[in-house]
């Protein structure tokens, strides 16, 4: 029995950053790999590939989840947002992206996409977090470079920027 | 770290899911937050993954005066944030706040964590301490498994490979009783080095421990003088050492946490904040 087992490929539709993609993937394709290799959206970074580092964090229906712990075939039910989808329609960085740049919340940038998606969703739930809430918001993400102080400040700054640009009601 | 090949189905009827699980080496996937890492590290290589996320109705959280019933697709976050759950059985959210980080809780399920039966996990201890149960469905129909029968070994529950857990039941906190949860982890949200949950009901005192033995362990400390409780607990536990903590350090943590959670649960019973 030297026959190589043909792996079944699944025809799936993924909704990513408002665009529908059709692709053929084996069941074992991780969403992180589908985004990076099949769709060329390399903004989603892969560090540990077992859920610990947070660099692959994307938004599924607006909530942060680990792309490395989701199978692409199982992600079809969700509206996915990657770091590429955070900027405004004209490519203008969102408040969180601006705050990270302003406060030196990134150095090598490897962890940054995961922080940006996590914090973007976090501020939607809690628009003006306390220092403790800001720390809790990013507690599931690892960064090897910054020592976190500037990242916590960036979360607070992003909250300020967002409240400033809130349209008058 | 990529999974080995497997087949995948996502049934939309329970009967189809149970039928699919009859295949040898098949595995249920709920949140995938424990299963996908096992697949990626090739610690598990099932030939078929049965994704239950298409089954209707399993995300329900039903709260009655008798207790909290959590469906197999209710995410940790939904259970943690339910005010009704907190009112009827406050130990559930107290412990869930220590389960991983918010991003993992958004996807992971409370029932999945019970079936996964990690002795370092919070919810198996909570179910054991409260005397809860889970309901499963398999080829022979439905059955209820009491927590005391559920956790049989390291990462081993008595749910059969061809059974799907449908829900878990956490009994309500009786009037006048109190609960508390605490754990020591290197970082909040990481697996605990040791954790403890207490239930104080009149004279009755029970404490459950995680990350101490192969299975979650509940110790009855009723009638033991306050000063002797920690040693009495240690007589029934056998903390082991690993790369995270030595056995001696774990014994120290058991002493510290036993006194802390019993005091907090007593205060909680008397209407103080836990
Ligand atoms: C970085 C990280 C940190 C974590 N930290 C913690 C922590 O501190 N404490 C903690 O308790 N957990 C922790 N977890 C685990 C997390 O809580 C998991 O979500 C949970 O243990 C499993 O739930 P799931 O729905 O993801 O199950 P899955 O990963 O889908 O499944 C896990 C196992 O249970 C079986 N299973 C699941 N649901 C059913 C069902 N309905 N019927 C039959 N079998 C089923 C599967 O076949 C598999 O064997 C962590 C996970 C990660 C990635
Ligand atoms: S790559 Fe997904 S959490 Fe590390
Ligand atoms: S900026 Fe380098 S890892 Fe975070």
PDB file of C-alpha atoms and ligand atoms in Angstrom, chain A residues 106-111 143-146, ligand 3:
ATOM      1  CA  UNK A 106       5.832  48.891  18.536  1.00  0.00           C
ATOM      2  CA  UNK A 107       9.452  48.158  17.723  1.00  0.00           C
ATOM      3  CA  UNK A 108       9.991  45.211  15.391  1.00  0.00           C
ATOM      4  CA  UNK A 109       6.249  45.098  14.716  1.00  0.00           C
ATOM      5  CA  UNK A 110       5.940  41.326  14.784  1.00  0.00           C
ATOM      6  CA  UNK A 111       3.304  41.260  17.502  1.00  0.00           C
ATOM      7  CA  UNK A 143       5.558  41.247  22.749  1.00  0.00           C
ATOM      8  CA  UNK A 144       9.283  40.592  22.909  1.00  0.00           C
ATOM      9  CA  UNK A 145      10.348  44.185  22.305  1.00  0.00           C
ATOM     10  CA  UNK A 146       8.540  46.939  24.097  1.00  0.00           C
TER      11      UNK A 146
HETATM   12  S1  LIG C   3       7.209  44.957  18.721  1.00  0.00           S
HETATM   13 FE1  LIG C   3       8.577  43.324  18.487  1.00  0.00          FE
HETATM   14  S2  LIG C   3       7.478  41.665  19.323  1.00  0.00           S
HETATM   15 FE2  LIG C   3       6.264  43.316  19.827  1.00  0.00          FE
END
